[in-house]
Amino acid sequence: MSDAPGALADGTRGEGKAVMAEGAVAVGSRPARRRPSRFGFRKPLPRGLELSIALGASLGLLLLWEAVARFGYVNTLFFPAPSDVAAAMVHMFRDQDLAWHAAVSTARVWSAFLIAAVMAIPMGILMSSYRVIGAASEPVIDFIRYLPVPALVPLAIIWFGVGEETKIFLLWLGTFFQLVLLVADDMRRVPQEYVEITQTLGASHYQILRDVAFRAMLPSLVDNLRVTLGWCWTYLIIAEIVAASSGIGFVIWAARRYMKTPEVMAGVVLIGIIGLASDQILRAVHRRMFRYL
Amino acid sequence: MTAPYLVFDGVTKHFGPIAVVDVPFDYRIEKNQFVVFLGPSGCGKTTLMRMIGGLDEPSGGEIRLEGAPVGPPDRRRGMVFQSYSSFPWLTVAENVAFGMKYRSDIGEEEKLARRDRYLDLVGLYEFSDAYPARVSGGMRQRIAIARTLAAGSDVLLMDEPFGALDAQRREGLQVQLRRIQKRDAKTIVFVTHDVEEAVFLADKVVVFTKRPARIAAEVDVAERLGADRTLELRESPEFFALRNELLHLLREAAGDDER
Ligand SMILES: Nc1ncnc2c1ncn2[C@@H]1O[C@H](COP(=O)(O)OP(=O)(O)OP(=O)(O)O)[C@@H](O)[C@H]1O
Ligand SMILES: [Mg+2]
């Protein structure tokens, strides 16, 4: 019963796709159907059920944590209850300009990410389109990719001082080299047949790249950008504990000095929330852009 | 006799140690002929087609089109691939129109008209706005056929293009293809495993041995059945005689393990 509205809602979302709408109607109008198992192997769950399971599990974990802290099973100095963390966050928004710090961090992450993307996309495409470029650049990139970002902090400070550049550079460092290889791989996976079809229609190299190869790789490219943006957030703390006076990383680091564990956790949780939100937004963009999949 | 149009001159091909065509392959195809390659699976038919299309280079010898060695792929040689592909991000109609995307010699209006004509020909008009992921495998194959026909190449290289179609659609498209080929004066090289399809479509059938590819026999179908191919012809005794003959040749060509 509860899944019928979900099925219909799904059908109407694929607007204009007669095939899907028909499928939904057929499912809805079939009278007595055996209740599908919740553990159907690789079977979808009704949307409503899936959402409630997801929310329920997260909420359950929070409650468990709260209970463990309240009943004194752990030292709250080190492991404060979620309610204390929430209270700390509210307090930080009100009195410590947490929103501004979050905005600063978001701006850093996005500028580093955009710079990395703008450089990595053409580079990756060229690397797998022309073996000469690939052969020349792959060893270097592969090597740098494995350098730990924290280890390069001193070098970054020597090069760029302690200003904005250092932070952007460190974030960029963590994403660019990974992204180049991911883009190159996406391009490599474009079926050779697509390229050959286009060749036999009289297209130039550039036209093949623009009209076919790039379009073919676009869905996985957007997916990889989404994943890389996530990594950017994970490097944020490293970048912001280096002589920063703003950003969520700075707030966390400052709170740590006074053992304000709830505030430290509040900062960490906020990063998680922002990360989750941007991830969901990019997922929605992906669904919208690639309805044809 | 007309001058040879497409010429294989001592062509060989090997991929590393594997010889796909080891005895120099010589063959001539006349202009506006419909030639069908028939042979056991894996004998090298696709490889020969790809070399005509310029997607693979011969290891030895050369292939000439109108006297000049064929170079990299271009619009003169259109291909329908064995694993028919369409671009998933384009609708059915856009996929067909893509065949003419790089032609500046015909105007937009003419392109639209051609697109619709070929969509209709393969029976996909009402699916114009659907995405390939939402249509059946056979329909996707028809998209590829319509795209290649719309592109209007002089030489059509078709590698088992009707493989995934039901018998009726197949017959319909065979008749249409034959008609288009004669009307628009195309040279077609067509690969199939279906002997009846070969007899129905071909001016000439080339039977291959198993790998490495060698010509086992060449049958001049045009001479025996004439140029006009109708569905009635399929029921005639001449048609059956020719079919049986080819089946026999094919069985012999396939070699010992098939006997
Ligand atoms: N790129 C390649 N590298 C190595 N071997 C190849 C390559 N392409 C084809 N071959 C080999 O060449 C032989 C002929 O292949 P081809 O695809 O031309 O056969 P075919 O006659 O088209 O077969 P089918 O009727 O099954 O499509 C096969 O044995 C195959 O293994
Ligand atoms: Mg083949």
XYZ file of C-alpha atoms and ligand atoms in Angstrom:
584
model
C 0.000 0.000 0.000
C 2.586 2.500 1.102
C 4.652 1.995 -2.020
C 1.956 2.808 -4.552
C 2.269 6.624 -4.288
C 6.033 6.291 -4.524
C 5.765 4.302 -7.727
C 3.412 6.845 -9.264
C 5.545 9.756 -8.212
C 8.517 8.064 -9.876
C 6.535 7.567 -13.045
C 5.528 11.193 -13.298
C 9.088 12.336 -12.764
C 10.162 10.730 -16.034
C 7.951 13.234 -17.824
C 7.360 12.636 -21.512
C 8.749 9.129 -21.325
C 5.706 7.156 -22.306
C 7.425 3.870 -21.563
C 7.987 4.702 -17.940
C 4.551 6.206 -17.361
C 2.926 3.092 -18.758
C 5.021 0.896 -16.506
C 3.946 2.842 -13.458
C 0.264 2.651 -14.353
C 0.473 -1.074 -14.898
C 2.106 -1.595 -11.525
C -0.407 0.612 -9.734
C -3.481 -1.004 -11.228
C -2.490 -4.602 -10.648
C -4.768 -5.626 -7.791
C -3.511 -8.251 -5.346
C 0.243 -8.509 -5.630
C 2.512 -10.538 -3.445
C 4.267 -8.264 -1.004
C 7.844 -7.927 -2.266
C 10.574 -9.044 0.094
C 12.615 -6.298 1.754
C 15.713 -8.343 1.054
C 15.196 -8.850 -2.679
C 18.667 -9.312 -4.137
C 19.539 -6.132 -6.105
C 15.897 -5.095 -5.996
C 14.844 -1.519 -5.349
C 12.933 -0.593 -2.217
C 9.852 1.617 -2.309
C 11.082 5.190 -2.044
C 9.206 5.977 1.149
C 10.526 2.883 2.865
C 14.074 3.581 1.763
C 13.923 7.113 3.173
C 12.510 6.005 6.503
C 15.117 3.273 6.861
C 17.900 5.776 6.134
C 16.529 8.331 8.595
C 15.722 5.705 11.205
C 19.228 4.228 11.149
C 20.896 7.643 11.521
C 18.513 8.680 14.256
C 19.000 5.381 16.079
C 22.757 5.872 16.073
C 22.382 9.389 17.473
C 20.071 8.137 20.218
C 22.493 5.386 21.110
C 25.326 7.889 21.336
C 23.196 10.216 23.460
C 22.280 7.364 25.824
C 25.875 6.173 26.155
C 26.990 9.698 27.059
C 24.044 10.475 29.378
C 24.342 7.311 31.405
C 28.008 7.858 32.005
C 29.497 5.000 30.045
C 32.048 7.397 28.573
C 33.775 10.478 29.851
C 31.811 13.386 28.339
C 34.914 15.525 28.455
C 36.210 13.435 25.588
C 32.951 12.193 24.156
C 30.153 14.693 24.647
C 26.515 13.834 23.953
C 25.001 14.883 20.596
C 22.745 17.316 22.409
C 25.800 19.088 23.846
C 27.389 19.201 20.398
C 24.201 20.669 18.979
C 24.064 23.243 21.761
C 27.696 24.142 21.112
C 26.967 24.600 17.437
C 24.048 26.929 18.100
C 26.210 28.913 20.489
C 29.018 29.105 17.944
C 26.670 30.338 15.224
C 25.385 32.999 17.575
C 28.555 34.235 19.238
C 31.530 33.082 17.193
C 30.561 33.903 13.615
C 30.530 30.236 12.691
C 28.472 31.007 9.574
C 31.161 33.385 8.369
C 33.889 30.825 9.039
C 31.869 28.220 7.168
C 31.489 30.596 4.225
C 35.234 31.233 4.176
C 35.952 27.495 4.184
C 33.396 26.832 1.467
C 34.914 29.556 -0.685
C 38.386 28.054 -0.236
C 37.237 24.573 -1.074
C 35.338 25.678 -4.152
C 38.048 27.924 -5.524
C 40.678 25.226 -5.129
C 38.302 22.665 -6.579
C 37.382 24.818 -9.574
C 41.004 25.644 -10.320
C 41.867 21.944 -10.114
C 38.922 20.996 -12.350
C 39.610 23.646 -14.978
C 43.200 22.454 -15.228
C 42.607 18.735 -14.872
C 39.809 18.262 -17.404
C 41.670 19.402 -20.541
C 44.897 17.853 -19.289
C 43.279 14.473 -18.611
C 41.512 14.487 -21.956
C 44.726 15.246 -23.825
C 46.649 12.628 -21.870
C 44.453 9.787 -23.014
C 43.755 11.148 -26.493
C 47.403 11.522 -27.430
C 49.762 8.850 -26.160
C 52.720 11.231 -26.437
C 51.252 13.535 -23.825
C 50.171 10.594 -21.690
C 53.575 8.952 -21.738
C 55.281 12.217 -20.833
C 53.044 13.168 -17.961
C 51.795 9.962 -16.360
C 54.955 9.062 -14.379
C 55.243 12.546 -12.886
C 51.580 12.772 -12.001
C 51.496 9.284 -10.591
C 54.433 10.149 -8.372
C 53.053 13.434 -7.076
C 49.711 11.793 -6.464
C 51.238 9.667 -3.744
C 52.943 12.529 -1.936
C 51.074 13.108 1.318
C 49.610 16.595 1.376
C 50.538 17.241 5.061
C 54.169 16.593 4.246
C 54.113 19.459 1.782
C 52.836 22.031 4.233
C 56.305 23.391 5.109
C 57.180 23.649 1.457
C 53.918 25.431 0.713
C 54.652 27.971 3.447
C 58.128 28.569 2.075
C 56.688 29.154 -1.371
C 53.537 31.080 -0.621
C 53.853 32.349 2.946
C 50.902 31.948 5.255
C 48.227 33.688 3.193
C 45.262 32.418 1.215
C 47.511 31.042 -1.538
C 48.976 28.388 0.721
C 45.570 27.065 1.689
C 44.279 27.009 -1.874
C 47.519 25.426 -3.032
C 47.286 22.616 -0.484
C 43.668 21.882 -1.381
C 44.521 22.018 -5.064
C 47.436 19.677 -4.488
C 45.141 17.112 -2.918
C 42.697 17.135 -5.814
C 44.361 18.101 -9.064
C 46.614 15.104 -9.529
C 43.935 12.627 -8.559
C 41.441 14.310 -10.836
C 43.745 14.349 -13.864
C 44.117 10.595 -13.709
C 40.400 10.087 -13.186
C 39.584 12.277 -16.186
C 42.145 10.457 -18.310
C 40.543 7.193 -17.302
C 37.043 8.418 -18.117
C 38.247 9.409 -21.545
C 39.954 6.084 -22.070
C 36.724 4.287 -21.320
C 34.805 6.048 -24.089
C 33.996 3.146 -26.445
C 36.333 3.054 -29.421
C 33.269 2.433 -31.560
C 31.853 5.859 -30.835
C 35.079 7.341 -32.112
C 35.138 5.120 -35.191
C 31.519 5.825 -36.092
C 32.226 9.524 -35.948
C 35.365 9.147 -38.045
C 33.437 7.407 -40.792
C 31.005 10.332 -40.788
C 33.839 12.639 -41.712
C 34.574 14.347 -38.387
C 37.931 15.900 -37.499
C 39.820 15.020 -34.308
C 38.524 18.131 -32.651
C 34.954 17.402 -33.675
C 35.225 13.850 -32.365
C 36.517 15.143 -29.039
C 33.904 17.855 -28.733
C 30.794 16.157 -30.058
C 31.287 12.564 -29.044
C 34.122 11.709 -26.682
C 33.423 14.549 -24.284
C 29.700 13.918 -24.309
C 30.235 10.217 -23.757
C 32.504 10.747 -20.766
C 30.452 13.543 -19.219
C 28.339 11.450 -16.810
C 31.343 9.769 -15.235
C 33.241 13.059 -15.290
C 30.553 14.785 -13.250
C 30.550 11.843 -10.878
C 34.304 12.063 -10.418
C 34.114 15.807 -9.843
C 31.628 15.122 -7.092
C 33.920 12.609 -5.434
C 36.923 14.920 -5.728
C 35.035 17.781 -4.177
C 34.534 15.502 -1.194
C 38.289 14.971 -0.923
C 38.783 18.707 -0.987
C 36.776 18.973 2.205
C 38.901 16.333 3.856
C 42.062 18.375 3.197
C 40.465 21.524 4.544
C 41.555 20.972 8.146
C 45.159 20.467 7.101
C 45.076 23.670 5.122
C 43.348 25.681 7.821
C 45.393 24.731 10.853
C 48.384 26.301 9.147
C 48.478 29.788 10.607
C 44.916 30.552 9.703
C 42.662 32.996 11.440
C 39.459 32.002 9.740
C 37.574 28.969 8.486
C 36.050 25.944 10.168
C 39.459 24.318 10.484
C 40.721 27.330 12.436
C 37.651 27.208 14.713
C 38.199 23.527 15.423
C 41.867 24.030 16.097
C 41.208 26.955 18.435
C 38.556 25.019 20.377
C 40.956 22.123 20.762
C 43.427 24.290 22.585
C 40.937 24.803 25.409
C 39.668 21.226 25.338
C 36.226 22.403 24.258
C 35.376 19.023 22.868
C 31.726 19.842 22.006
C 32.913 22.763 19.870
C 35.526 20.623 18.157
C 32.857 18.096 17.359
C 30.432 20.782 16.256
C 33.016 21.999 13.748
C 33.631 18.515 12.452
C 29.912 17.849 12.163
C 29.420 21.110 10.291
C 32.009 20.073 7.713
C 30.133 16.807 7.374
C 26.843 18.605 6.882
C 28.200 21.016 4.271
C 29.945 18.155 2.500
C 26.786 16.075 2.468
C 24.724 18.989 1.196
C 27.054 19.805 -1.693
C 27.245 16.128 -2.552
C 23.472 15.871 -2.708
C 23.254 18.988 -4.856
C 25.758 17.580 -7.332
C 23.892 14.285 -7.358
C 20.681 16.119 -8.228
C 22.493 18.005 -10.996
C 23.763 14.671 -12.301
C 20.270 13.177 -12.390
C 18.969 16.234 -14.186
C 21.745 16.443 -16.757
C 21.734 12.763 -17.612
C 18.089 11.788 -17.762
C 18.862 9.695 -20.811
C 20.902 7.151 -18.883
C 32.834 -4.963 -68.141
C 33.006 -1.972 -65.819
C 36.269 -0.829 -64.321
C 37.022 -2.213 -60.860
C 35.998 0.256 -58.193
C 37.198 -1.246 -54.940
C 40.318 -3.391 -55.247
C 42.072 -5.656 -52.744
C 45.621 -6.037 -53.958
C 47.595 -8.715 -52.108
C 46.171 -7.704 -48.754
C 47.430 -9.489 -45.646
C 46.712 -8.796 -42.036
C 48.075 -10.113 -38.797
C 47.619 -9.014 -35.235
C 50.947 -9.859 -33.665
C 51.523 -13.564 -34.257
C 47.903 -14.195 -35.301
C 47.499 -14.189 -39.052
C 43.945 -13.233 -39.899
C 44.567 -12.895 -43.612
C 47.775 -14.712 -44.461
C 47.516 -15.627 -48.130
C 47.580 -12.334 -50.045
C 43.960 -11.465 -50.650
C 43.002 -10.266 -54.113
C 39.520 -9.237 -54.990
C 37.771 -6.643 -57.103
C 34.408 -5.096 -56.516
C 32.683 -3.196 -59.274
C 30.885 0.073 -58.760
C 27.295 -0.168 -57.563
C 27.621 -3.813 -56.758
C 26.131 -5.517 -53.784
C 28.737 -7.954 -52.477
C 28.024 -10.279 -49.589
C 30.791 -11.857 -47.494
C 29.788 -15.220 -46.121
C 32.043 -17.276 -43.903
C 32.566 -19.106 -40.628
C 32.701 -17.055 -37.454
C 36.125 -15.616 -36.753
C 37.439 -16.031 -40.302
C 38.286 -12.370 -40.708
C 35.259 -10.752 -42.352
C 35.083 -7.917 -39.873
C 38.801 -7.379 -40.234
C 38.471 -7.030 -44.016
C 35.604 -4.564 -43.604
C 37.558 -2.491 -41.125
C 40.468 -2.304 -43.542
C 38.176 -1.027 -46.295
C 36.828 1.542 -43.863
C 40.353 2.619 -42.946
C 39.913 1.677 -39.280
C 42.641 -0.952 -39.567
C 45.615 -0.908 -41.889
C 46.632 -3.928 -43.934
C 49.925 -5.488 -42.839
C 50.791 -5.980 -46.499
C 49.357 -5.060 -49.878
C 46.808 -2.338 -50.317
C 43.156 -1.586 -50.820
C 42.304 0.918 -53.516
C 39.120 2.862 -54.025
C 38.798 4.361 -57.500
C 42.474 3.759 -58.072
C 43.744 5.510 -54.936
C 44.815 3.665 -51.792
C 42.246 4.087 -49.045
C 43.429 6.275 -46.200
C 42.018 6.992 -42.775
C 38.233 6.831 -42.366
C 36.192 9.423 -44.177
C 32.655 10.096 -45.299
C 32.933 8.139 -48.528
C 32.896 4.843 -46.642
C 30.064 4.477 -44.178
C 29.945 1.639 -41.705
C 27.286 -0.175 -39.765
C 29.119 -1.967 -37.004
C 28.442 -5.479 -35.822
C 27.706 -4.264 -32.319
C 25.477 -1.516 -33.588
C 25.896 1.564 -31.513
C 23.917 4.672 -31.046
C 24.855 7.605 -28.865
C 22.903 7.385 -25.613
C 22.767 11.151 -25.066
C 20.977 11.783 -28.368
C 17.373 10.940 -29.104
C 16.579 8.450 -31.848
C 15.967 11.257 -34.348
C 19.110 13.133 -33.303
C 21.117 9.945 -33.711
C 19.916 9.557 -37.278
C 20.556 13.239 -38.006
C 24.068 12.815 -36.577
C 24.921 10.892 -39.742
C 24.779 14.181 -41.665
C 26.258 16.415 -38.973
C 29.555 16.952 -40.764
C 28.123 17.477 -44.221
C 28.153 21.080 -45.266
C 27.059 20.297 -48.815
C 23.417 19.797 -47.878
C 21.196 22.380 -46.188
C 19.394 22.125 -42.875
C 16.012 21.588 -44.457
C 17.254 18.778 -46.643
C 18.883 17.223 -43.583
C 15.605 17.242 -41.679
C 13.776 15.735 -44.619
C 16.348 12.992 -44.964
C 16.321 12.314 -41.272
C 12.572 11.797 -41.311
C 12.708 9.721 -44.470
C 15.191 7.257 -42.995
C 13.494 7.198 -39.606
C 10.358 6.202 -41.424
C 12.173 3.659 -43.551
C 13.395 1.722 -40.530
C 10.057 2.140 -38.760
C 11.287 4.355 -35.954
C 9.408 7.553 -36.729
C 7.148 7.339 -33.711
C 10.172 6.783 -31.460
C 11.882 9.934 -32.728
C 12.067 11.573 -29.314
C 12.946 8.496 -27.263
C 16.454 7.945 -25.956
C 18.233 4.760 -27.111
C 18.292 3.355 -23.565
C 14.507 3.230 -23.711
C 14.156 1.270 -26.958
C 14.831 -2.383 -27.716
C 18.073 -3.849 -29.031
C 16.604 -4.361 -32.492
C 15.472 -0.752 -32.589
C 18.937 0.415 -31.638
C 20.279 -1.556 -34.550
C 17.835 0.172 -36.842
C 19.017 3.544 -35.524
C 22.538 2.684 -36.657
C 21.286 1.570 -40.060
C 19.247 4.734 -40.568
C 22.162 6.905 -39.458
C 24.534 5.299 -41.924
C 22.048 5.465 -44.792
C 21.277 9.096 -44.027
C 24.992 9.875 -44.113
C 24.888 9.022 -47.817
C 28.316 7.454 -48.278
C 29.262 5.978 -51.656
C 30.412 2.709 -50.149
C 28.390 1.097 -47.394
C 30.133 -1.432 -45.206
C 27.556 -3.376 -43.259
C 28.675 -5.940 -40.716
C 25.752 -8.220 -39.870
C 23.450 -5.229 -39.648
C 20.230 -7.205 -39.377
C 21.454 -9.623 -36.729
C 19.113 -8.639 -33.916
C 15.946 -8.174 -35.954
C 12.879 -10.350 -36.141
C 12.271 -12.224 -39.412
C 9.616 -9.872 -40.719
C 11.508 -6.660 -40.065
C 14.549 -8.301 -41.560
C 12.783 -9.161 -44.808
C 11.309 -5.686 -45.009
C 14.684 -4.029 -44.556
C 16.343 -6.390 -47.020
C 13.893 -5.315 -49.705
C 14.413 -1.660 -48.821
C 18.164 -1.921 -48.745
C 18.238 -3.567 -52.142
C 15.976 -0.836 -53.502
C 18.040 1.986 -52.021
C 21.222 0.439 -53.319
C 19.954 0.313 -56.886
C 18.168 3.662 -56.746
C 20.986 5.668 -55.149
C 23.736 3.689 -56.866
C 25.664 2.548 -53.822
C 28.390 -0.015 -53.556
C 27.677 -2.271 -50.614
C 29.832 -4.823 -48.848
C 27.641 -6.783 -46.509
C 28.587 -9.472 -44.009
C 26.103 -12.053 -42.853
C 25.829 -15.578 -41.518
C 22.380 -16.003 -42.983
C 22.598 -17.788 -46.333
C 19.124 -16.775 -47.475
C 19.871 -13.190 -46.686
C 23.030 -13.474 -48.739
C 21.205 -14.904 -51.759
C 18.415 -12.377 -51.554
C 20.635 -9.311 -51.320
C 23.749 -10.104 -53.266
C 24.935 -9.456 -56.747
C 27.938 -11.518 -55.757
C 28.504 -13.769 -52.776
C 32.036 -14.416 -51.573
C 32.400 -17.544 -49.438
C 35.359 -17.568 -47.061
C 37.255 -20.455 -45.529
C 37.844 -20.429 -41.820
C 40.721 -18.367 -40.518
C 43.008 -17.321 -42.042
C 40.570 -15.895 -44.534
C 40.780 -17.216 -48.066
C 38.181 -17.137 -50.781
C 36.594 -20.575 -51.045
C 34.140 -19.665 -53.771
C 32.534 -16.761 -55.511
C 28.946 -17.039 -56.712
C 27.454 -14.619 -59.199
C 23.917 -14.306 -57.910
C 22.946 -11.461 -60.248
C 23.638 -13.678 -63.211
C 21.379 -16.406 -61.871
C 18.549 -14.459 -60.247
C 18.647 -11.122 -62.043
C 18.706 -7.705 -60.435
C 15.104 -7.555 -59.358
C 14.531 -8.943 -55.876
C 10.997 -9.315 -54.639
C 9.584 -11.348 -51.803
C 8.112 -13.799 -54.331
C 11.591 -14.620 -55.486
C 12.223 -16.155 -52.087
C 9.805 -18.934 -52.914
C 11.173 -19.722 -56.366
C 13.052 -22.958 -57.087
C 16.043 -20.995 -58.412
C 16.351 -19.250 -55.096
C 16.324 -22.544 -53.225
C 18.793 -24.160 -55.544
C 21.192 -21.299 -54.999
C 20.634 -21.327 -51.275
C 21.429 -25.033 -51.045
C 24.482 -24.611 -53.183
C 25.805 -21.903 -50.902
C 25.020 -23.879 -47.786
C 27.021 -26.720 -49.217
C 29.941 -24.452 -50.123
C 29.878 -22.923 -46.680
C 29.915 -26.308 -45.021
C 32.915 -27.305 -47.080
C 34.660 -24.019 -46.390
C 34.133 -24.343 -42.672
C 36.329 -27.407 -42.780
C 36.666 -30.785 -41.151
C 35.266 -30.118 -37.730
C 31.895 -29.263 -39.218
C 31.510 -32.438 -41.215
N 42.489 -6.360 -32.692
C 42.725 -7.670 -32.766
N 43.769 -8.227 -32.109
C 44.010 -9.547 -32.178
N 43.289 -10.411 -32.878
C 42.232 -9.941 -33.549
C 41.893 -8.549 -33.534
N 40.793 -8.391 -34.296
C 40.476 -9.597 -34.755
N 41.332 -10.546 -34.319
C 41.297 -11.970 -34.651
O 41.074 -12.073 -36.011
C 40.188 -13.126 -36.309
C 39.106 -12.661 -37.229
O 38.284 -11.734 -36.575
P 37.045 -11.054 -37.280
O 36.378 -10.228 -36.253
O 37.491 -10.389 -38.500
O 36.131 -12.316 -37.628
P 34.701 -12.360 -38.311
O 34.835 -13.143 -39.556
O 34.127 -11.004 -38.419
O 33.870 -13.224 -37.259
P 32.321 -13.120 -36.873
O 31.573 -13.729 -37.994
O 32.227 -13.960 -35.639
O 32.018 -11.696 -36.637
C 39.673 -13.646 -34.995
O 40.240 -14.892 -34.771
C 40.143 -12.657 -33.978
O 40.556 -13.322 -32.818
Mg 32.625 -10.042 -37.452
